[in-house]
Short mmCIF file of C-alpha atoms and ligand atoms in Angstrom, two decimals:
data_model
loop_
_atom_site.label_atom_id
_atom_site.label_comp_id
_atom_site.label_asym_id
_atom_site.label_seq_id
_atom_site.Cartn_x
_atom_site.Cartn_y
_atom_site.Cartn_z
CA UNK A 255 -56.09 69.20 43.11
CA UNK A 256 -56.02 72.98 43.46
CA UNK A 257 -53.16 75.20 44.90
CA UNK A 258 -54.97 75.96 48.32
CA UNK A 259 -56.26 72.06 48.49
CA UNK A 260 -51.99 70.83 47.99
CA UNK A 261 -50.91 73.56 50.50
CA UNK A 262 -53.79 71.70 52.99
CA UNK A 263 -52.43 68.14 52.34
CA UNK A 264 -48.90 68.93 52.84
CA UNK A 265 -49.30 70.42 56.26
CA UNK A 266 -52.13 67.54 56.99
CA UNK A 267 -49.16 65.33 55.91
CA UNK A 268 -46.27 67.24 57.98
CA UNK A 269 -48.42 67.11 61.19
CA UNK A 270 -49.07 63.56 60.88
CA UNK A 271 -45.06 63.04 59.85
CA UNK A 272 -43.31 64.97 62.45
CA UNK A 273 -46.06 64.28 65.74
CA UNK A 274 -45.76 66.95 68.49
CA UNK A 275 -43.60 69.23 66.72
CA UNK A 276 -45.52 72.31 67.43
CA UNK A 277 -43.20 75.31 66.69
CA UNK A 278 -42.23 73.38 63.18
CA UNK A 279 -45.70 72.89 62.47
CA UNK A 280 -46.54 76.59 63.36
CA UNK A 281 -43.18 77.84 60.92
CA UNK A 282 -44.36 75.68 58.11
CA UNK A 283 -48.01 76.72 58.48
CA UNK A 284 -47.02 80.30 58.05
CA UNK A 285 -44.99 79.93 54.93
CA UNK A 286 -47.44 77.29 53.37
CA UNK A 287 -50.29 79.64 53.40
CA UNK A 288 -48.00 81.91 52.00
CA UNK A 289 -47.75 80.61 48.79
CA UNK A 290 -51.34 79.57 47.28
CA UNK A 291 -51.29 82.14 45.30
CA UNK A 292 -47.48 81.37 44.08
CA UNK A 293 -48.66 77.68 43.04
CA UNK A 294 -51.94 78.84 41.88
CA UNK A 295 -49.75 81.05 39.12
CA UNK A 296 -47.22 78.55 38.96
CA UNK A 297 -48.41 74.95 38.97
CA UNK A 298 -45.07 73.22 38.38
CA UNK A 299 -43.84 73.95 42.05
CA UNK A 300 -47.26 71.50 43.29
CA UNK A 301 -46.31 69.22 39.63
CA UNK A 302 -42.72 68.70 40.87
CA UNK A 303 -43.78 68.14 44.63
CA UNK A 304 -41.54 71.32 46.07
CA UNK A 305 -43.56 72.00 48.82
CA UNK A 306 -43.28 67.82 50.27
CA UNK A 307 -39.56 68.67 49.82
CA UNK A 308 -39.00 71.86 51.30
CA UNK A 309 -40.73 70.85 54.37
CA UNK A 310 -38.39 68.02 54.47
CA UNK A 311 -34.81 68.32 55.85
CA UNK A 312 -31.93 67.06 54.10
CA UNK A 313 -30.01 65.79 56.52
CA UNK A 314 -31.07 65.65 60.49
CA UNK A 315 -27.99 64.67 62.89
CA UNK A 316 -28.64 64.20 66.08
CA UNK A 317 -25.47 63.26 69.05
CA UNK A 318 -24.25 62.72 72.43
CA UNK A 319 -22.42 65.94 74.06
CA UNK A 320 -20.48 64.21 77.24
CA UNK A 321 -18.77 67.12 79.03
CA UNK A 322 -17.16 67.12 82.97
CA UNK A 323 -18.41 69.78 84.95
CA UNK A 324 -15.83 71.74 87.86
CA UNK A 325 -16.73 69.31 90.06
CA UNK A 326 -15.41 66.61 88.19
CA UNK A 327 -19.18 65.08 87.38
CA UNK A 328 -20.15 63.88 83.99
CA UNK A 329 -22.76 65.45 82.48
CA UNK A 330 -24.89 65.02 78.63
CA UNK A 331 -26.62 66.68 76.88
CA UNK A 332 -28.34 66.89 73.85
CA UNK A 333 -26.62 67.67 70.30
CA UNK A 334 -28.74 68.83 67.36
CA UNK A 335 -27.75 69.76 63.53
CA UNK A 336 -30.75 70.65 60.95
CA UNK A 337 -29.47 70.42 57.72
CA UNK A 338 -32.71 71.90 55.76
CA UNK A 339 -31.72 72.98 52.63
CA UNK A 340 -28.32 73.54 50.14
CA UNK A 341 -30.34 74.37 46.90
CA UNK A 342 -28.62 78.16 46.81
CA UNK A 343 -25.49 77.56 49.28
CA UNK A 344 -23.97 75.44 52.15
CA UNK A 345 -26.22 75.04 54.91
CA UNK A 346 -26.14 78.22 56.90
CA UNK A 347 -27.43 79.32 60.55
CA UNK A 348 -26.72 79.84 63.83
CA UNK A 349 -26.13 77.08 67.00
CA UNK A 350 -28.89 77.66 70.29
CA UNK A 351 -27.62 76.58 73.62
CA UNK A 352 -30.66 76.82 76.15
CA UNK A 353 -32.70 74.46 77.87
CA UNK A 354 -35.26 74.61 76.25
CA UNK A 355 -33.99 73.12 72.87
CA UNK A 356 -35.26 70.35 71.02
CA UNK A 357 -35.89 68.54 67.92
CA UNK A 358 -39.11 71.10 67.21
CA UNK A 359 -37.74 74.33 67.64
CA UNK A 360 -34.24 73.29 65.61
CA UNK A 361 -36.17 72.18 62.97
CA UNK A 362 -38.72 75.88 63.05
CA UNK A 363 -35.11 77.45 63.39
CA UNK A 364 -33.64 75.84 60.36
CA UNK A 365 -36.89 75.78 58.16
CA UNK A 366 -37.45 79.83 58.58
CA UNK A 367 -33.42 80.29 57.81
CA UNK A 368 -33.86 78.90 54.30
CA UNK A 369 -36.36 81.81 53.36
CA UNK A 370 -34.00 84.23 55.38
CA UNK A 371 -30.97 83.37 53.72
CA UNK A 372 -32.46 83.44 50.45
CA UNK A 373 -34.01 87.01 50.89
CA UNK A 374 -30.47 88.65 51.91
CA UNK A 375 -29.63 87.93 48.07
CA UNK A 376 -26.56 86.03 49.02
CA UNK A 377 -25.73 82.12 48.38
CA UNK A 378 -26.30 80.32 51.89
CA UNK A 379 -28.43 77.53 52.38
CA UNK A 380 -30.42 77.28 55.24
CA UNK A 381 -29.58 75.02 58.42
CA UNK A 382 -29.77 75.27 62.24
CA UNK A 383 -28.53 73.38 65.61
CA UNK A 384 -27.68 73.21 69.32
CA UNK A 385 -28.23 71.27 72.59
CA UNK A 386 -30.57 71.56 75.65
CA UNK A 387 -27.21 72.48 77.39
CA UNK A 388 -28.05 75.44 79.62
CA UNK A 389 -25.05 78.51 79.95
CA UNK A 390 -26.45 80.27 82.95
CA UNK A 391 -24.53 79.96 86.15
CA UNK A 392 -21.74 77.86 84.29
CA UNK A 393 -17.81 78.74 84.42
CA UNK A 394 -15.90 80.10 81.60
CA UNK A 395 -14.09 76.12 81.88
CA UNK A 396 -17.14 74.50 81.42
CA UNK A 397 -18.43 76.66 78.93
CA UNK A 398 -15.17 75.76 76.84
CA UNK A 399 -15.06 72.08 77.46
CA UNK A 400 -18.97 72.08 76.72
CA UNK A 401 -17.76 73.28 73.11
CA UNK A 402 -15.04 71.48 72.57
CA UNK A 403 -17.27 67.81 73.23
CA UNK A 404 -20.10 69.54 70.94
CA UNK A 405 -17.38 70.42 68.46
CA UNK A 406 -16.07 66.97 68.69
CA UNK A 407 -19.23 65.69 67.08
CA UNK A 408 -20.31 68.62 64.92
CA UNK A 409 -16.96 68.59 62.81
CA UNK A 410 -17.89 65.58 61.13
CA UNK A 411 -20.41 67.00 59.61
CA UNK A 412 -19.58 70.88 58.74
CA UNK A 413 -17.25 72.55 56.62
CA UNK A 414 -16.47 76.05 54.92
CA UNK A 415 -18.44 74.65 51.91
CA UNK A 416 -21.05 72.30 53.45
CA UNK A 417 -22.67 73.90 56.36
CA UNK A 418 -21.29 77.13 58.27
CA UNK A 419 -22.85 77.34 61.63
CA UNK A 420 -23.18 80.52 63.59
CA UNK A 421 -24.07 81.64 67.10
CA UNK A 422 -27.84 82.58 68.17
CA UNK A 423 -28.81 82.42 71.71
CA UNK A 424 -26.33 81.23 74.19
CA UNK A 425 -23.68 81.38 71.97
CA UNK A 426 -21.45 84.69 71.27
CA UNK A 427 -17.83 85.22 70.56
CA UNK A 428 -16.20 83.09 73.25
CA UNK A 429 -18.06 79.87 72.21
CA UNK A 430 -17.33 80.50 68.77
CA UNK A 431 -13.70 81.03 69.50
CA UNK A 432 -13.69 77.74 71.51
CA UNK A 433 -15.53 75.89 68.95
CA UNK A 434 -13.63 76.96 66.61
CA UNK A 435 -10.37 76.07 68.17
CA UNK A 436 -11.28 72.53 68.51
CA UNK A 437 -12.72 72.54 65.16
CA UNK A 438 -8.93 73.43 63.88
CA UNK A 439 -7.53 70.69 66.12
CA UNK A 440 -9.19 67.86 64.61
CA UNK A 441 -9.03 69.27 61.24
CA UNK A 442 -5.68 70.64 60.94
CA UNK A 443 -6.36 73.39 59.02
CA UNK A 444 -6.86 76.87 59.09
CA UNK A 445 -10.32 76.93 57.49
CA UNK A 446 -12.09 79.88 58.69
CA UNK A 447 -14.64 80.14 56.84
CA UNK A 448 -16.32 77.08 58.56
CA UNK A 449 -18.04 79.77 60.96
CA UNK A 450 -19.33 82.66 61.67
CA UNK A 451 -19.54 85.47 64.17
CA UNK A 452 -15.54 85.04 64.91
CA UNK A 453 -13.48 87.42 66.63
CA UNK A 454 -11.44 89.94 64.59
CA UNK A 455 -8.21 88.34 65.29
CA UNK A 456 -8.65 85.47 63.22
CA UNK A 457 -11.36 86.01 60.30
CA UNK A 458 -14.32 87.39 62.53
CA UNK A 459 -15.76 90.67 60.26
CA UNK A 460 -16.16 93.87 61.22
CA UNK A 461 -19.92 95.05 62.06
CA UNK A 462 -20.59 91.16 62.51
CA UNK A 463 -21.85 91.58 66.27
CA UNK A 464 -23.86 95.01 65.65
CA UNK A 465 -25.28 93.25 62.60
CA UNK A 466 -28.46 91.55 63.36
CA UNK A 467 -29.71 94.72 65.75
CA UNK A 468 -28.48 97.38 63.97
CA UNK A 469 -29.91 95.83 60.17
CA UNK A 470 -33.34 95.16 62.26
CA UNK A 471 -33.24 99.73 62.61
CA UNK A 472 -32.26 99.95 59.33
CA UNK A 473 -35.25 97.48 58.47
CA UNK A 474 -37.95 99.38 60.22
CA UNK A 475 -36.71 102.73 59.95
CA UNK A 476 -37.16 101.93 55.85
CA UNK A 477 -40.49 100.47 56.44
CA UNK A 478 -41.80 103.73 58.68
CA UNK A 479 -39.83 106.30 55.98
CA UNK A 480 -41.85 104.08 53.06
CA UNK A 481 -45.11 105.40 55.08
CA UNK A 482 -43.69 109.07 55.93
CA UNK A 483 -43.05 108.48 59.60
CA UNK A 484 -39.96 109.69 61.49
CA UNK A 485 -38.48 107.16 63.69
CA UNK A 486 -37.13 110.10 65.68
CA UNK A 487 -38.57 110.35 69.15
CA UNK A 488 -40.67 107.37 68.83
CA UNK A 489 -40.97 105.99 72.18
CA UNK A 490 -39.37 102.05 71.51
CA UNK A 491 -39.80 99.14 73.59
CA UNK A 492 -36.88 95.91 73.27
CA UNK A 493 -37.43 93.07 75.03
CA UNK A 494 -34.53 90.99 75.28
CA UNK A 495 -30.28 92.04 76.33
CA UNK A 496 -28.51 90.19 74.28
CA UNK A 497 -26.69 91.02 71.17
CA UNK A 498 -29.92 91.58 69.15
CA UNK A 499 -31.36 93.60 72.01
CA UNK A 500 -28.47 95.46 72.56
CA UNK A 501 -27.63 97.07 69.17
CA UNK A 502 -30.94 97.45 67.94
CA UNK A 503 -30.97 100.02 71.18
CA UNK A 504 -27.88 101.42 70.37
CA UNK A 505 -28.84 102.29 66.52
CA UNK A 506 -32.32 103.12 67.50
CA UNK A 507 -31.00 105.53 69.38
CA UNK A 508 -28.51 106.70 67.60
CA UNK A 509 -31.23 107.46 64.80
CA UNK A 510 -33.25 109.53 67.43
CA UNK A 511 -35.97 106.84 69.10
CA UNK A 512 -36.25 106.47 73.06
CA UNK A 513 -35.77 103.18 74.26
CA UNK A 514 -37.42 102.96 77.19
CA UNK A 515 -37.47 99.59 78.40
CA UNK A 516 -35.72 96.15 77.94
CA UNK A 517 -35.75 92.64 79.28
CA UNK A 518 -33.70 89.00 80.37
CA UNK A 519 -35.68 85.73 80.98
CA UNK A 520 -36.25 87.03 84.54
CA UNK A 521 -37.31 90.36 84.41
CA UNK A 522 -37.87 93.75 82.58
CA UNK A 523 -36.24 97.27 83.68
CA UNK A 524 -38.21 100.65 82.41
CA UNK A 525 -36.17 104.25 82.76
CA UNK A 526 -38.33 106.71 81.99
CA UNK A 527 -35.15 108.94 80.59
CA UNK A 528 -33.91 106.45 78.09
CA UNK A 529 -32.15 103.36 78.61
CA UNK A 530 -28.09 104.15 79.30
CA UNK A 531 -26.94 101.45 76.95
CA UNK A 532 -23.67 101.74 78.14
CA UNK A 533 -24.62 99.97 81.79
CA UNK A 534 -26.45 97.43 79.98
CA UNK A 535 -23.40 96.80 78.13
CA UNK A 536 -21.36 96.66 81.03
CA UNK A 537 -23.69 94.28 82.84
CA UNK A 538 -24.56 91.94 79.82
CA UNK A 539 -21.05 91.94 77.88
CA UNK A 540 -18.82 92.38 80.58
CA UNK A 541 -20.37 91.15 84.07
CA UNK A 542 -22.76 88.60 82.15
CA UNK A 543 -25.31 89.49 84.53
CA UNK A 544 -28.39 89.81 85.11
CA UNK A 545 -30.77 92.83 83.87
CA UNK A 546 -31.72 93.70 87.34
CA UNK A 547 -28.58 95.15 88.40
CA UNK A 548 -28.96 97.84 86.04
CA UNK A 549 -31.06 99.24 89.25
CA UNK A 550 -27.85 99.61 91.00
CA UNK A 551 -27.08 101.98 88.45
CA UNK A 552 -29.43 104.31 88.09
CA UNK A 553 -31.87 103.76 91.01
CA UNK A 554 -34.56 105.42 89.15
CA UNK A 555 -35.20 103.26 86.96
CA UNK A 556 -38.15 100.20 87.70
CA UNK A 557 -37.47 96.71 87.53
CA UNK A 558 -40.37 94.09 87.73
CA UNK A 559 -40.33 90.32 87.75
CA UNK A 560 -41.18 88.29 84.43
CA UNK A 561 -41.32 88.81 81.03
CA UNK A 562 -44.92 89.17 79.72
CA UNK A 563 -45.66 92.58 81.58
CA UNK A 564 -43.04 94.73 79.26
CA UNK A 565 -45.70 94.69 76.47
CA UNK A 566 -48.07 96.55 78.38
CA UNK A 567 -45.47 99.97 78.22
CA UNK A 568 -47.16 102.71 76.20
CA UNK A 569 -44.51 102.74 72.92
CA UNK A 570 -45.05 103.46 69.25
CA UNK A 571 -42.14 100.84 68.38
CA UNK A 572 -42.06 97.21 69.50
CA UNK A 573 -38.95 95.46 68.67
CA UNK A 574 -39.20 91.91 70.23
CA UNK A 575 -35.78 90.64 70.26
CA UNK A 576 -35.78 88.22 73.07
CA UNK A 577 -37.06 84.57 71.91
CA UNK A 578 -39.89 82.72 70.39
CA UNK A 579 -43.81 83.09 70.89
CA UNK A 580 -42.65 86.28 73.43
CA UNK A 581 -45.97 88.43 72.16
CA UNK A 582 -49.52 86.38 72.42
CA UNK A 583 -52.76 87.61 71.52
CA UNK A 584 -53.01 89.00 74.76
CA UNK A 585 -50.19 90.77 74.45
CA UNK A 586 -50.70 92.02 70.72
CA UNK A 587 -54.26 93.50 71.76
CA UNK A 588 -52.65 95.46 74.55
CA UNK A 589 -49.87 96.88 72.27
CA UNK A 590 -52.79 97.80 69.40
CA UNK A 591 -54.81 99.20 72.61
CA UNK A 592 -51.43 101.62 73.39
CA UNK A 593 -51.26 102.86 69.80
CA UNK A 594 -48.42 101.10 68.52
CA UNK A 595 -47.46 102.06 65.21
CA UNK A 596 -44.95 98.80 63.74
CA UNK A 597 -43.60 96.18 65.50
CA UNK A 598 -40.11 94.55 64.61
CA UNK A 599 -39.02 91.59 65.05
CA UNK A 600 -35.68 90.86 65.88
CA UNK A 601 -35.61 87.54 67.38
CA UNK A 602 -36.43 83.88 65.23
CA UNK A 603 -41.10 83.87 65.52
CA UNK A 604 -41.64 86.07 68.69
CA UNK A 605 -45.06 87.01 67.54
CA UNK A 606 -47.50 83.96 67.92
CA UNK A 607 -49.71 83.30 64.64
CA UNK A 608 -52.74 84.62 66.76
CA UNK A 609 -50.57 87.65 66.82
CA UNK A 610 -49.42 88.43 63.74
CA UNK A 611 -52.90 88.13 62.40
CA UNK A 612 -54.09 90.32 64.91
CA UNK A 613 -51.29 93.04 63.78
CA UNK A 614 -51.98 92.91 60.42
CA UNK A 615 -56.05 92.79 60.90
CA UNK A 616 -55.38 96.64 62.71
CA UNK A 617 -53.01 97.47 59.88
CA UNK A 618 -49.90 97.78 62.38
CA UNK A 619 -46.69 98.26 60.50
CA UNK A 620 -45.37 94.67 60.77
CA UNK A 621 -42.03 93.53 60.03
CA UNK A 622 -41.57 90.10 60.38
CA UNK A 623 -38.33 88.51 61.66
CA UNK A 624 -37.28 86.36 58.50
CA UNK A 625 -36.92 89.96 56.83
CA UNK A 626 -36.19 92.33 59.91
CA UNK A 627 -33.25 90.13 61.34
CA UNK A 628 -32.00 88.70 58.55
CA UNK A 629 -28.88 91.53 58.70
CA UNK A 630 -27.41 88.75 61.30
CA UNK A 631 -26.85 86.09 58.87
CA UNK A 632 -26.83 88.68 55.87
CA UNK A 633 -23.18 90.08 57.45
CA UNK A 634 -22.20 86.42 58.08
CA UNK A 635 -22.18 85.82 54.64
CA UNK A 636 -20.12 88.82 54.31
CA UNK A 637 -17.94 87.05 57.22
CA UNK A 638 -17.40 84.26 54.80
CA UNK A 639 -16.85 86.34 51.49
CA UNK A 640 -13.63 87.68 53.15
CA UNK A 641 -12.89 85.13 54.83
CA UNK A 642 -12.29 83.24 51.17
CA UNK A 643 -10.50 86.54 50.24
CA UNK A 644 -8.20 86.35 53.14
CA UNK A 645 -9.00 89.78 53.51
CA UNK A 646 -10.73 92.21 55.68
CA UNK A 647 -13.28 95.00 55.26
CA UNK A 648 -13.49 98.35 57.11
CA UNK A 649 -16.61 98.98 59.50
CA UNK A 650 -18.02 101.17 57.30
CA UNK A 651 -17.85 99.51 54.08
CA UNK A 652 -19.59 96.12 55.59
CA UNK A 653 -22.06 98.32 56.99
CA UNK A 654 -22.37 100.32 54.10
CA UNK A 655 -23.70 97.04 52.78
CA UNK A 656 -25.51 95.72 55.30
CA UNK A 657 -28.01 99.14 55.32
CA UNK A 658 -28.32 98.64 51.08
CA UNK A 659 -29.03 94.35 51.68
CA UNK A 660 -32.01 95.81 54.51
CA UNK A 661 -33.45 98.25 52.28
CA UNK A 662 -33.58 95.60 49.61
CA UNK A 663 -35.47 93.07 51.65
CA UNK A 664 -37.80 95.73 52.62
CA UNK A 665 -38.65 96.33 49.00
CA UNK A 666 -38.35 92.55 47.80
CA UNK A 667 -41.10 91.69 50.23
CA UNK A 668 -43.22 94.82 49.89
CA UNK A 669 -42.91 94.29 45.81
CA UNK A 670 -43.61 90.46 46.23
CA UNK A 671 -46.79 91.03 48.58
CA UNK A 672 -47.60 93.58 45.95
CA UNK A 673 -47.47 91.01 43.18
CA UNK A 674 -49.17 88.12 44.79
CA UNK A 675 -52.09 90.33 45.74
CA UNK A 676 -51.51 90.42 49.59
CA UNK A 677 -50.71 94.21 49.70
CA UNK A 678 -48.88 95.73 52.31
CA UNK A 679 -48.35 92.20 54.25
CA UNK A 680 -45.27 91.68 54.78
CA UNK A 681 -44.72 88.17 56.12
CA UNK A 682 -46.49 86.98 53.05
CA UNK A 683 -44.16 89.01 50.98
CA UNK A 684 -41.10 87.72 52.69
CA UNK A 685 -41.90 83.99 52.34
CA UNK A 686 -42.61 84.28 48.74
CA UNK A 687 -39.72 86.36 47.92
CA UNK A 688 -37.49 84.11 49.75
CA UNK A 689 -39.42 81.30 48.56
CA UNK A 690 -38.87 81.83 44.81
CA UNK A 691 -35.04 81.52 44.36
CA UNK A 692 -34.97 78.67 46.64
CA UNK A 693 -37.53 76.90 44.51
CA UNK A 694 -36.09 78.06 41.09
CA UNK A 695 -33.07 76.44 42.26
CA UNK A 696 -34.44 72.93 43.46
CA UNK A 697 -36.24 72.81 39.81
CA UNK A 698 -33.40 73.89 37.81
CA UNK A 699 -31.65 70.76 40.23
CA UNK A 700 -34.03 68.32 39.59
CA UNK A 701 -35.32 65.48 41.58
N1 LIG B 1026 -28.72 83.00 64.55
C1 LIG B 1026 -28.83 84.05 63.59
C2 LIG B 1026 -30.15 83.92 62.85
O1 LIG B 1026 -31.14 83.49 63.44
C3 LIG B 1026 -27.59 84.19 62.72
C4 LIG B 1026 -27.22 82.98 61.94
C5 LIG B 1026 -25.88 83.10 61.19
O2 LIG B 1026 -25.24 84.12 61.26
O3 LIG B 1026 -25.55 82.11 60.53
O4 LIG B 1026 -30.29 84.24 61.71
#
């Protein structure tokens, strides 16, 4: 059997082993094709069956999350836990609350966070969870007794050296403070370290919250300086208003760009003069509202129902930071139609494989989001590194490294593409690169 005939039966076998899982399949498709030529040079990876194992999750917990609503009604919904892979560190990734969770997109979640995790250099694992429990419209109360049920169950299975969850969508700094007080409840301990993305008065880092946005800048502002292009007064477009959305404006513009438009699940606003981050702020951080009453704001400024239409803004920069499978063919041809120079992507697959190709077929600078996001997790890391120091790092210094880990995931990819005769493409460089290690280290573990 050749390299490109094993990559074939392992995702022949993986469809046929995990039946209607569409986003996995589509996650492990990428990455599989990835790597032909890394077995074709290296045989012993398709000799000592990595790819059947990698595809394979360690551990898969799945629970009950009663909770009583204001009303006094019982509710359930659906817990989730991914643990994919420890070969480099504890399991390692962030918790989704939204609807539209399930056992699929956990397990596309948690598969992509084991290349991720690998490329930021640093020793996490890669791992993923959640529920189908949706925050919109709910109280702060039920938000916190939500957490505390999910906790209930989740503790069992996590711990500062097994599996360090983190937030992702849904879930910020108050569910991670909640969580994390229940966590300390049952375990009666102060063990920090058992997640990320905490606030600063007990063990949360500095730069932690900025981190995903701002690294996804620093990301694509090294990928456009690697191909002498100034990011200043690019015209950007960022769908999405949460944390990713929000800092990747703020450094954007802070480095000279023009956002001009961003999004929720409901709508997109477009202001013409630049978006005035500081409403958005207000609305999203403060309020938790919804993106629509930035209008009431600055009047000027257009709002128009659903999501899909915000790709068809004239903008040299895309930076899709909202959720998965956001840009479609459709929308890629549009963007190539309007010129766009690189797209970044901040949130977990929001380019559809029909995309990508499409992006990299009209050599568009592409930055795919296991490399351009991976700051988030990168500066959780960081969160745990001083959190076993019991000490604390100044703003600068843990974004000092965050810019440095960017810049070498830029080059680890583009060198790795490079190598494996694929180049300038950097979603095959970023699978391989984060590939190797994690490989190396299942080897060196044996069987
Ligand atoms: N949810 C983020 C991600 O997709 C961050 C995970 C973390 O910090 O553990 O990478």
């Amino acid at each position: 059997m050749n390299a490109k005939e094993y990559v074939g039966q392992v995702i022949e076998d993986l469809v046929k082993n995990n039946p209607g899982e569409v986003e996995f399949h589509a996650a492990a498709y990428e990455v599989l094709n990835s790597l032909i030529p890394v077995v074709e040079k290296n045989p012993v990876y398709m000799e000592e069956g990595i790819l059947e194992r990698i595809v394979e999750p360690e551990r898969v917990i799945m629970f009950r999350v009663p909770w009583i609503d204001d009303s006094g009604k019982v509710r359930v919904n659906k817990g989730y836990r991914v643990q994919f892979n420890s070969a480099i560190g504890p399991y390692k990734g962030g918790l989704r609350l939204h609807p539209s969770v399930n056992l699929s997109i956990i397990k596309f979640l948690g598969f992509e966070q084991i290349f991720k995790n690998s490329l930021t250099t640093l020793p996490i694992g890669g791992g993923k969870g959640g529920s189908n429990f949706d925050p919109k419209g709910k109280s702060d109360r039920e938000i916190m007794r939500f957490c505390q049920s999910f906790m209930t169950e989740l503790s069992k299975h996590i711990g500062p050296n097994v599996d360090v969850p983190a937030g992702d969508i849904g879930v910020g700094g108050r569910e991670i403070g909640y969580m994390y007080g229940q966590y300390k409840k049952l375990k009666n301990a102060f063990e920090n370290g058992v997640l990320t993305g905490k606030g600063l008065t007990y063990g949360g880092s500095l730069a932690r919250k900025e981190a995903t946005g701002y690294g996804l800048v620093y990301f694509v502002n090294e990928m456009l300086k690697d191909n002498n292009i100034d990011l200043k007064d690019k015209r950007v477009v960022i769908s999405g208003s949460g944390n990713v959305a929000i800092y990747a404006t703020e450094k954007a513009t802070e480095l000279g760009a023009k956002v001009v438009a961003l999004s929720d699940s409901s709508g997109y606003i477009y202001d013409e003069e630049g978006i005035d981050l500081a409403i958005v702020k207000e609305i999203k951080e403060v309020k938790r509202g919804r993106i629509k009453e930035y209008l009431n704001y600055r009047p000027k400024a257009v709002y128009t129902e659903g999501c899909k239409g915000i790709w068809t803004i004239k903008c040299d920069i895309a930076l899709p930071c909202a959720t998965q499978n956001e840009i479609d063919a459709d929308s890629a041809k549009i963007l190539i139609e309007n010129s766009v120079i690189a797209v970044g992507e901040g949130a977990n697959m929001p380019s559809t494989l029909e995309a990508q190709k499409l992006f990299i077929e009209n050599k568009i600078l592409f930055a795919p989001a296991k490399a351009a996001n991976a700051g988030g997790v990168a500066t959780s890391a960081l969160e745990m590194s001083q959190n076993s120091l019991r000490m604390s790092w100044t703003f600068e210094e843990v974004d000092g490294k965050l810019k440095d880990i960017m810049k070498n995931i830029y080059y680890n990819s583009k060198n790795a593409a490079e190598e494996y005769g694929n180049s300038g493409n950097l979603i095959v460089g970023a699978n391989i690169a984060g590939f190797l290690k994690v490989a190396n280290a299942m080897l060196e573990q044996g069987i």
